Short mmCIF file of C-alpha atoms in Angstrom, two decimals:
data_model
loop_
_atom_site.label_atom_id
_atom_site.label_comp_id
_atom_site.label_asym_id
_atom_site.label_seq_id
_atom_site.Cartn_x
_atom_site.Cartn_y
_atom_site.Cartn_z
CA UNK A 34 109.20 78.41 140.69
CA UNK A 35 109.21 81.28 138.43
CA UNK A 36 108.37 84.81 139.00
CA UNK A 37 105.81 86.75 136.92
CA UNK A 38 107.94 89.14 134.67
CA UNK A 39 105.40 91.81 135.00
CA UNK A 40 104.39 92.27 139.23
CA UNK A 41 107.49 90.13 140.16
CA UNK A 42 105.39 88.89 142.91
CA UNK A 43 103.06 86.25 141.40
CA UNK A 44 103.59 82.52 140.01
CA UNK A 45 104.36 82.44 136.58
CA UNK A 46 101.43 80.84 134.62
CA UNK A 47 102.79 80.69 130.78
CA UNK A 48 105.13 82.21 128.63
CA UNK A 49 103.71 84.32 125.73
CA UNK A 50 104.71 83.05 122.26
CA UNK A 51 104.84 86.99 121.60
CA UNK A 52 107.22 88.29 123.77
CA UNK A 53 108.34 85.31 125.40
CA UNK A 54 107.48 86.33 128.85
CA UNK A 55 106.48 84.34 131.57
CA UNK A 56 103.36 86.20 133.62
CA UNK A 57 101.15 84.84 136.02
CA UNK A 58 97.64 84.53 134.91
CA UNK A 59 96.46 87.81 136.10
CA UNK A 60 99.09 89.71 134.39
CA UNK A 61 98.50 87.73 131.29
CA UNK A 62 94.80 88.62 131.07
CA UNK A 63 95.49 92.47 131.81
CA UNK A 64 98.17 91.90 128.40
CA UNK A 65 95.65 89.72 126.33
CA UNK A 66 92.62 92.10 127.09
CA UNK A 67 94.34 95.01 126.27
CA UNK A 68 96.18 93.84 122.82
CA UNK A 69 92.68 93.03 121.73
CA UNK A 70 90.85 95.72 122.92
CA UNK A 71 93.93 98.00 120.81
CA UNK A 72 93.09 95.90 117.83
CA UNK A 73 89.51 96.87 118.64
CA UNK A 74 90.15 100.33 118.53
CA UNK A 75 93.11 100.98 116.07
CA UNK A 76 90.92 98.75 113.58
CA UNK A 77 87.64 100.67 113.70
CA UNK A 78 85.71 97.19 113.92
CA UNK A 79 82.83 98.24 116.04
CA UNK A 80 81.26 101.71 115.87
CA UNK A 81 79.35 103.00 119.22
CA UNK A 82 76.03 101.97 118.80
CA UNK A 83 76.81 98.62 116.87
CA UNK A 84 75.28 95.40 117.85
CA UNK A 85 77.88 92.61 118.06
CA UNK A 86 77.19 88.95 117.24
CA UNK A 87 79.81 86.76 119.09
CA UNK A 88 80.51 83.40 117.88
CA UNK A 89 83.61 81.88 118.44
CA UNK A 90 84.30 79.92 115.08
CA UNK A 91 86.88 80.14 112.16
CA UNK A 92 84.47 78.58 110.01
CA UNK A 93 82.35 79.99 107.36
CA UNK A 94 79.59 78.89 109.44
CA UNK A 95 79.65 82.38 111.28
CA UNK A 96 79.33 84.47 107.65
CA UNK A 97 76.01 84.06 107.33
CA UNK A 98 73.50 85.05 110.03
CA UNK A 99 69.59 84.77 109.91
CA UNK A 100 68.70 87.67 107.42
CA UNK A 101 71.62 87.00 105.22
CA UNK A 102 75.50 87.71 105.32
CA UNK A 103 76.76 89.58 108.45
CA UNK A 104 80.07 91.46 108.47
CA UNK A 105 83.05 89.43 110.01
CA UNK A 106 85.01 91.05 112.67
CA UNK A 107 88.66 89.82 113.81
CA UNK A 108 89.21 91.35 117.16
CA UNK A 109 91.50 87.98 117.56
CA UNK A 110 93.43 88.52 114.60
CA UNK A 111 96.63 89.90 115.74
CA UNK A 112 96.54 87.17 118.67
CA UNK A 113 98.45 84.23 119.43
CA UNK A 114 96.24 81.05 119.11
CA UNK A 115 98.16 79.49 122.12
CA UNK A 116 97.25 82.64 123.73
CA UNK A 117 93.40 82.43 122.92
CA UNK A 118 93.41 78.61 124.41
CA UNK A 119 95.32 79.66 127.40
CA UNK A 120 93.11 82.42 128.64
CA UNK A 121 89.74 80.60 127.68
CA UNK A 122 91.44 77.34 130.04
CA UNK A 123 92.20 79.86 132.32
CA UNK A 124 89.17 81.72 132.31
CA UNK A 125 87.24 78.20 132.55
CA UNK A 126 85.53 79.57 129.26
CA UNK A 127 83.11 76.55 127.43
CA UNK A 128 85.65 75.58 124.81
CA UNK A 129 85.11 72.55 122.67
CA UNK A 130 85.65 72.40 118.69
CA UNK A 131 83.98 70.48 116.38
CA UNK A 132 86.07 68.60 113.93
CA UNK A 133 84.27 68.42 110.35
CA UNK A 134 84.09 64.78 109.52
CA UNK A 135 85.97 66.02 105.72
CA UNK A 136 88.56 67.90 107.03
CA UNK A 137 91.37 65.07 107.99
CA UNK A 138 92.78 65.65 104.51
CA UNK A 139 91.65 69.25 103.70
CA UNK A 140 94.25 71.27 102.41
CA UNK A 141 94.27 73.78 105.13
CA UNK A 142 95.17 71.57 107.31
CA UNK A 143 98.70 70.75 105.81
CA UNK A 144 98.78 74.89 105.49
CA UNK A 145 97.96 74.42 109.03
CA UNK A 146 100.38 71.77 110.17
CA UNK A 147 103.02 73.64 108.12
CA UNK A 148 102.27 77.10 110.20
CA UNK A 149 102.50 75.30 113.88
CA UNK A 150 106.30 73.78 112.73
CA UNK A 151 107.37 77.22 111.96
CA UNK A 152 106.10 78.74 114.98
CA UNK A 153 107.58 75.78 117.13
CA UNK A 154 110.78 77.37 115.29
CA UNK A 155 110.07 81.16 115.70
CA UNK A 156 106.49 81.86 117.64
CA UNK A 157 105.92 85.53 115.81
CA UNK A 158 106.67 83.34 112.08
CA UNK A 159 102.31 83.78 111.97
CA UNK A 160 102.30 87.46 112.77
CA UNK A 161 104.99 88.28 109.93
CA UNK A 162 103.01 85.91 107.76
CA UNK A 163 99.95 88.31 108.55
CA UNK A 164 102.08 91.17 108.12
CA UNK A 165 102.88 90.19 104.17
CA UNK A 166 99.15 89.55 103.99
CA UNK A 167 98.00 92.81 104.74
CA UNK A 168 100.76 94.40 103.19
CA UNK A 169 99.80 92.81 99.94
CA UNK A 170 99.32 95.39 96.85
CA UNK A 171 96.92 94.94 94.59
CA UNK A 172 97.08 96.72 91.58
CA UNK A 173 94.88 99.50 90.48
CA UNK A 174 93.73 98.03 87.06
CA UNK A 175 92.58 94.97 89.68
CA UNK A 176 88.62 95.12 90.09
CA UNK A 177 87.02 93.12 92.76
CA UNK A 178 83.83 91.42 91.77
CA UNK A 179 81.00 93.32 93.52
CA UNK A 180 78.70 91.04 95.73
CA UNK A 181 75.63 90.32 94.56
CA UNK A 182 73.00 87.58 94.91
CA UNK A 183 73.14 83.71 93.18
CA UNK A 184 70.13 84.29 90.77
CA UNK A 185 69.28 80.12 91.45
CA UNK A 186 69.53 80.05 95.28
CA UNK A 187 70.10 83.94 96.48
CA UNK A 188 72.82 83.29 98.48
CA UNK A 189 76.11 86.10 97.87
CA UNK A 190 78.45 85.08 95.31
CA UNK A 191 80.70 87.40 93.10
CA UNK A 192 78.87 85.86 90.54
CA UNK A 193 75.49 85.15 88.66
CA UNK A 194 75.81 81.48 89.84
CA UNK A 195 77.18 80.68 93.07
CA UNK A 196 80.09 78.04 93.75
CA UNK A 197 77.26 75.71 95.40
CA UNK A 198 74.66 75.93 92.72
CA UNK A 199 77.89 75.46 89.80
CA UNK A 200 78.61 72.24 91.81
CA UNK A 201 75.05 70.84 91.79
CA UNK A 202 74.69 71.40 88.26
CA UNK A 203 77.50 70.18 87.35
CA UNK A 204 77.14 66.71 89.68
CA UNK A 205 73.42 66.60 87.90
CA UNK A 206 74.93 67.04 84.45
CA UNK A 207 77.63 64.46 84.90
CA UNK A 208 80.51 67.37 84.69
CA UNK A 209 81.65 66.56 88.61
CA UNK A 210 84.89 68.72 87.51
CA UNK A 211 82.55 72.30 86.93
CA UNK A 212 83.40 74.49 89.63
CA UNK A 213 86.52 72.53 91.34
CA UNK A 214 88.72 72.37 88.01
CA UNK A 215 90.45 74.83 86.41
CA UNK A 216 88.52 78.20 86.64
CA UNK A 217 89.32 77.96 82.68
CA UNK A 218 88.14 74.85 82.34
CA UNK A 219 85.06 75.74 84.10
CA UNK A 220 84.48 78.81 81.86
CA UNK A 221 84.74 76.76 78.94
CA UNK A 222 82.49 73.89 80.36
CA UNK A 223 79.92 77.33 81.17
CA UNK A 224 80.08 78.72 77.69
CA UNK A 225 79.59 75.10 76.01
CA UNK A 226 75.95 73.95 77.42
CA UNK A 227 76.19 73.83 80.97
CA UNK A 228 75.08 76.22 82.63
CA UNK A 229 72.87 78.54 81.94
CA UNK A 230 70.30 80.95 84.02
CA UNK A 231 67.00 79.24 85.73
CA UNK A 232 64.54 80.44 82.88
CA UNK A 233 66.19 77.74 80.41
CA UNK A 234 66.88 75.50 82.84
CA UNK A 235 63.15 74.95 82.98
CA UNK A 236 62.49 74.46 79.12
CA UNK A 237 62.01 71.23 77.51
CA UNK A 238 65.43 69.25 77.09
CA UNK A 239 67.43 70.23 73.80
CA UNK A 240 66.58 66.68 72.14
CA UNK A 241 62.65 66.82 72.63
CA UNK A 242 62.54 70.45 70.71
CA UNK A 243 65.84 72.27 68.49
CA UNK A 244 63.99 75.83 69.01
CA UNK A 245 65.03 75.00 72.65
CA UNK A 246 68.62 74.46 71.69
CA UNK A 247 69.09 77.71 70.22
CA UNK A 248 67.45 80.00 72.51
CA UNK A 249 69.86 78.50 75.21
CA UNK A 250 72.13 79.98 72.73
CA UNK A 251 70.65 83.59 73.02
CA UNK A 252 70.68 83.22 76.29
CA UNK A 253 74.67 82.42 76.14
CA UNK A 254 75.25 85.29 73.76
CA UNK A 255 73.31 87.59 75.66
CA UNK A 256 75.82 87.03 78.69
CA UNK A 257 77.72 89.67 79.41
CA UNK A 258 81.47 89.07 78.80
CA UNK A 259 82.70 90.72 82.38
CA UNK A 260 81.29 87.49 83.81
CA UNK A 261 83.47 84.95 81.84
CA UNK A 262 86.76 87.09 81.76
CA UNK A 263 89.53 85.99 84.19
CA UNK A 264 90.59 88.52 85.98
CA UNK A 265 92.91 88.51 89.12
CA UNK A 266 90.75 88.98 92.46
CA UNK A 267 91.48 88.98 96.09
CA UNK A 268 89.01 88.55 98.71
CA UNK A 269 90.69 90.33 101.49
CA UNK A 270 88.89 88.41 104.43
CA UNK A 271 90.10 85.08 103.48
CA UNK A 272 94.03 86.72 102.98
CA UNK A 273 94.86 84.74 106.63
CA UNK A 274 92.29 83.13 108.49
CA UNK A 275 94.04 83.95 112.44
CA UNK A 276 91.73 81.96 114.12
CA UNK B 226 102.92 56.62 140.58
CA UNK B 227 99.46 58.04 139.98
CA UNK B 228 99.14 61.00 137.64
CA UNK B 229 96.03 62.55 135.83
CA UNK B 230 95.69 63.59 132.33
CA UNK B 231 93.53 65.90 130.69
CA UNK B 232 92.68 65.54 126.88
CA UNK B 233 90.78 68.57 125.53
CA UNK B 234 90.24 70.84 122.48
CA UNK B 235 89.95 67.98 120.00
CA UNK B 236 92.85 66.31 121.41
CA UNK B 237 90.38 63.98 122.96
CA UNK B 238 89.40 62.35 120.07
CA UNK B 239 92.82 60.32 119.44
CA UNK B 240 92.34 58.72 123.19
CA UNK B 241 88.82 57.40 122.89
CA UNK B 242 86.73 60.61 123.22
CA UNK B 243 87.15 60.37 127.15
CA UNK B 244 88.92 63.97 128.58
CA UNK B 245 89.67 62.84 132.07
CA UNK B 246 92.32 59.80 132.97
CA UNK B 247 93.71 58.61 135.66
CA UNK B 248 96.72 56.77 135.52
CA UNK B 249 99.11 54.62 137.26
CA UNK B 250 102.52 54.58 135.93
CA UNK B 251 105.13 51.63 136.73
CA UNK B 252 108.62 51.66 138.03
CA UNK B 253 111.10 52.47 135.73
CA UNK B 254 113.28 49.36 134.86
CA UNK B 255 116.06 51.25 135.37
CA UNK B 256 114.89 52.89 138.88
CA UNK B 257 115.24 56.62 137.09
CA UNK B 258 112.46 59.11 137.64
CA UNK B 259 109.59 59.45 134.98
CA UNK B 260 109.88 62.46 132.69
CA UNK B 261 107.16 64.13 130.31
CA UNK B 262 108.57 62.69 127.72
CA UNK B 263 108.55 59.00 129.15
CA UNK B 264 104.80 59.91 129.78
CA UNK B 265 104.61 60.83 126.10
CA UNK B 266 105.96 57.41 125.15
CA UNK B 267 103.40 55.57 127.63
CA UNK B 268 100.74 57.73 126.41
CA UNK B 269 101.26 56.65 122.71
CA UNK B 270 101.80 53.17 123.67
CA UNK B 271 98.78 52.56 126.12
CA UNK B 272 95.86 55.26 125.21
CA UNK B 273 96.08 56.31 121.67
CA UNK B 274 94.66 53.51 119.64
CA UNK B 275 95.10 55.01 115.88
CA UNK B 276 97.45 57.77 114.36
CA UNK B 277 99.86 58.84 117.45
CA UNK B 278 101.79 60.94 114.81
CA UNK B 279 98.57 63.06 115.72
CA UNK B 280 99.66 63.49 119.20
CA UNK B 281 103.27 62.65 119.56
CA UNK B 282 106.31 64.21 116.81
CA UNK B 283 109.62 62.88 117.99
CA UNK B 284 110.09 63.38 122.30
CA UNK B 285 107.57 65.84 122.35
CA UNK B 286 103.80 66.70 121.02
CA UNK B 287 102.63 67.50 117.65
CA UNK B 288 103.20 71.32 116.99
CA UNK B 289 100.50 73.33 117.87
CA UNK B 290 99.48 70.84 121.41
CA UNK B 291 99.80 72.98 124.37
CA UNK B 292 100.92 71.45 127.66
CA UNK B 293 100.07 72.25 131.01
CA UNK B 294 101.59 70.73 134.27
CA UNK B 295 99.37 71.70 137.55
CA UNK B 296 97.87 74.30 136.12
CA UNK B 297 101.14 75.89 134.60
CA UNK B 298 102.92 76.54 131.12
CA UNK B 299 105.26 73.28 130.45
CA UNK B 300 107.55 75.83 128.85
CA UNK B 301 108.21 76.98 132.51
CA UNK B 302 108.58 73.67 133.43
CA UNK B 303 111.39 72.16 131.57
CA UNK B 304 108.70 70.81 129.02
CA UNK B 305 109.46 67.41 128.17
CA UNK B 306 113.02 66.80 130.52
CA UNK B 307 110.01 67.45 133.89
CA UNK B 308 110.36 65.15 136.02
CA UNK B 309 106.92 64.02 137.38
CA UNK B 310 106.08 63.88 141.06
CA UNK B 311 102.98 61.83 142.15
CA UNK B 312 99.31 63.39 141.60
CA UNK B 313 100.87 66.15 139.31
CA UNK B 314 98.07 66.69 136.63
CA UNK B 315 98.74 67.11 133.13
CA UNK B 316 97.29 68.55 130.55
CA UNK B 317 96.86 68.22 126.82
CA UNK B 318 95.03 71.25 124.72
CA UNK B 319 94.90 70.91 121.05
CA UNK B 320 94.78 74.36 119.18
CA UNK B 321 95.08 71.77 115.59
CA UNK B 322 90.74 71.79 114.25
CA UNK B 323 87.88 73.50 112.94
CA UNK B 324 87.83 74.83 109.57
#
């Protein structure tokens, strides 16, 4: 039996992937609570006064509350994941997850798989990885798209259209590649005849009437070029997704 | 020898959506004591019907699987070389979904 490295006089419960320490469960919740209370405070998230919304997802899900997009929080994300798992087992906290039925071959999850073999290799691999993240610069001439509202749906997007609304129309136009192809591609699909704002969408088809036709094409030339220029962006949230 | 295993976190999906089993291992052939990762082996082999690369990676679990044995931290057990005593409960928390 193993000794708790912190009051010697406890079972050890788990070694922390952090520090590699073995503690005994009460030890180990006075550590977890107190890294993530620090990230809490040296991190500004919550201001006195500020109502909290707790949901304990990684998904997008949790972005969007009742009266529109709330502001995410990562008290979690300088925490180990093993960590997280152990104290809610501990804890005898409800934990279940929900697998979404189209993620067995998303992406993330290689990104995912790839993570957990480097951490079997070196635990604190995620935390440098976080590090570089947050260390990223971003160059001055580098705007960030401001957030407004999809002028179809009103949901936030960075743009007139959002990604959802891009993907409908182009599933109901027969272009499935508009807004999952090249962001090129999908610019030049956009200035051709795709897509344009919900006042022509609702005019006669092109081939019933040609005065349609061309005031499509005002409505293209009118467009302000910011929205079709490519320009580097980086959504800071989504740099590493901790948990 | 009769052991229980615990399959949660997702990780009870790959052994028929059921978290709790209780298990009765056989004698070894060879008359040597069962180790984790013998009961790694008879997991893949007797509960986990599809895709044990899910579960199982070599002698041990799939990155990112954490292991408890009674309670504690199989990395302060000898992880897989434990030898098993009967009743000891294991088990299995996957930290691999959502997104």
């Amino acid at each position: 039996m193993k000794l708790c490295a912190r009051c010697e006089t406890s079972r050890a419960a788990m070694r922390r992937p952090k520090t590699g320490a073995a503690l005994c469960r009460e030890c180990f919740y006075a550590a977890f609570e107190e890294e993530v209370h620090e990230t809490i405070v040296s991190e500004n998230l919550f201001t006195p006064g500020d109502v909290v919304a707790i949901g304990a997802s990684g998904g997008k899900a949790i972005t969007t509350g009742e009266g529109g997009d709330l502001p995410r929080s990562k008290p979690f994300k300088y925490t180990y994941e093993k960590e997280i798992v152990m104290y809610a087992y501990f804890k005898k906290l409800d934990y279940f997850s929900t697998e979404c039925t189209y993620s067995p071959n998303a992406y993330r999850g290689f990104a995912r798989t790839f993570l957990k073999d480097l951490e079997t290799i070196k635990p604190s691999s995620i935390i440098d990885i976080i590090h570089s993240g947050e260390a990223l610069h971003v160059k001055e001439e580098v705007t960030l798209p401001p957030q407004g509202t999809c002028i179809r749906c009103g949901y936030m997007t960075s743009s007139d259209l959002c990604k959802a609304c891009v993907l409908l129309e182009g599933l109901n136009k027969g272009r499935p590649k508009l807004a999952v192809g090249k962001k090129r591609h999908e610019e030049r699909l956009r200035a051709d005849d795709s897509i344009t704002d919900p006042t022509t969408a609702t005019a006669p088809s092109s081939s019933s009437s040609s005065s349609s036709s061309s005031s499509q094409h005002t409505t293209q030339g009118a467009r302000p070029p910011s929205t079709t220029t490519t320009t580097t962006t980086i959504n800071p949230k989504h740099v590493v997704d901790a948990w | 020898m009769k052991v229980s295993l615990e399959f949660s976190g997702g990780a009870e999906l790959l052994v028929d959506g059921q978290k709790n089993h209780d298990v009765t291992l056989p004698d070894k052939e060879d008359g040597s004591k069962w180790t984790v990762k013998d009961l790694l082996a008879w997991i893949k082999d007797n509960l986990i019907d599809e895709r044990p690369e899910l579960f199982v990676q070599g002698d041990t679990v799939r990155p990112g699987i954490l292991v408890l044995i009674n309670g504690t931290d199989w990395e302060l057990m000898d992880g897989p070389e434990y030898e098993l005593c009967e009743g000891d409960a294991f088990v299995f928390i996957s930290t691999l979904h959502g997104g």
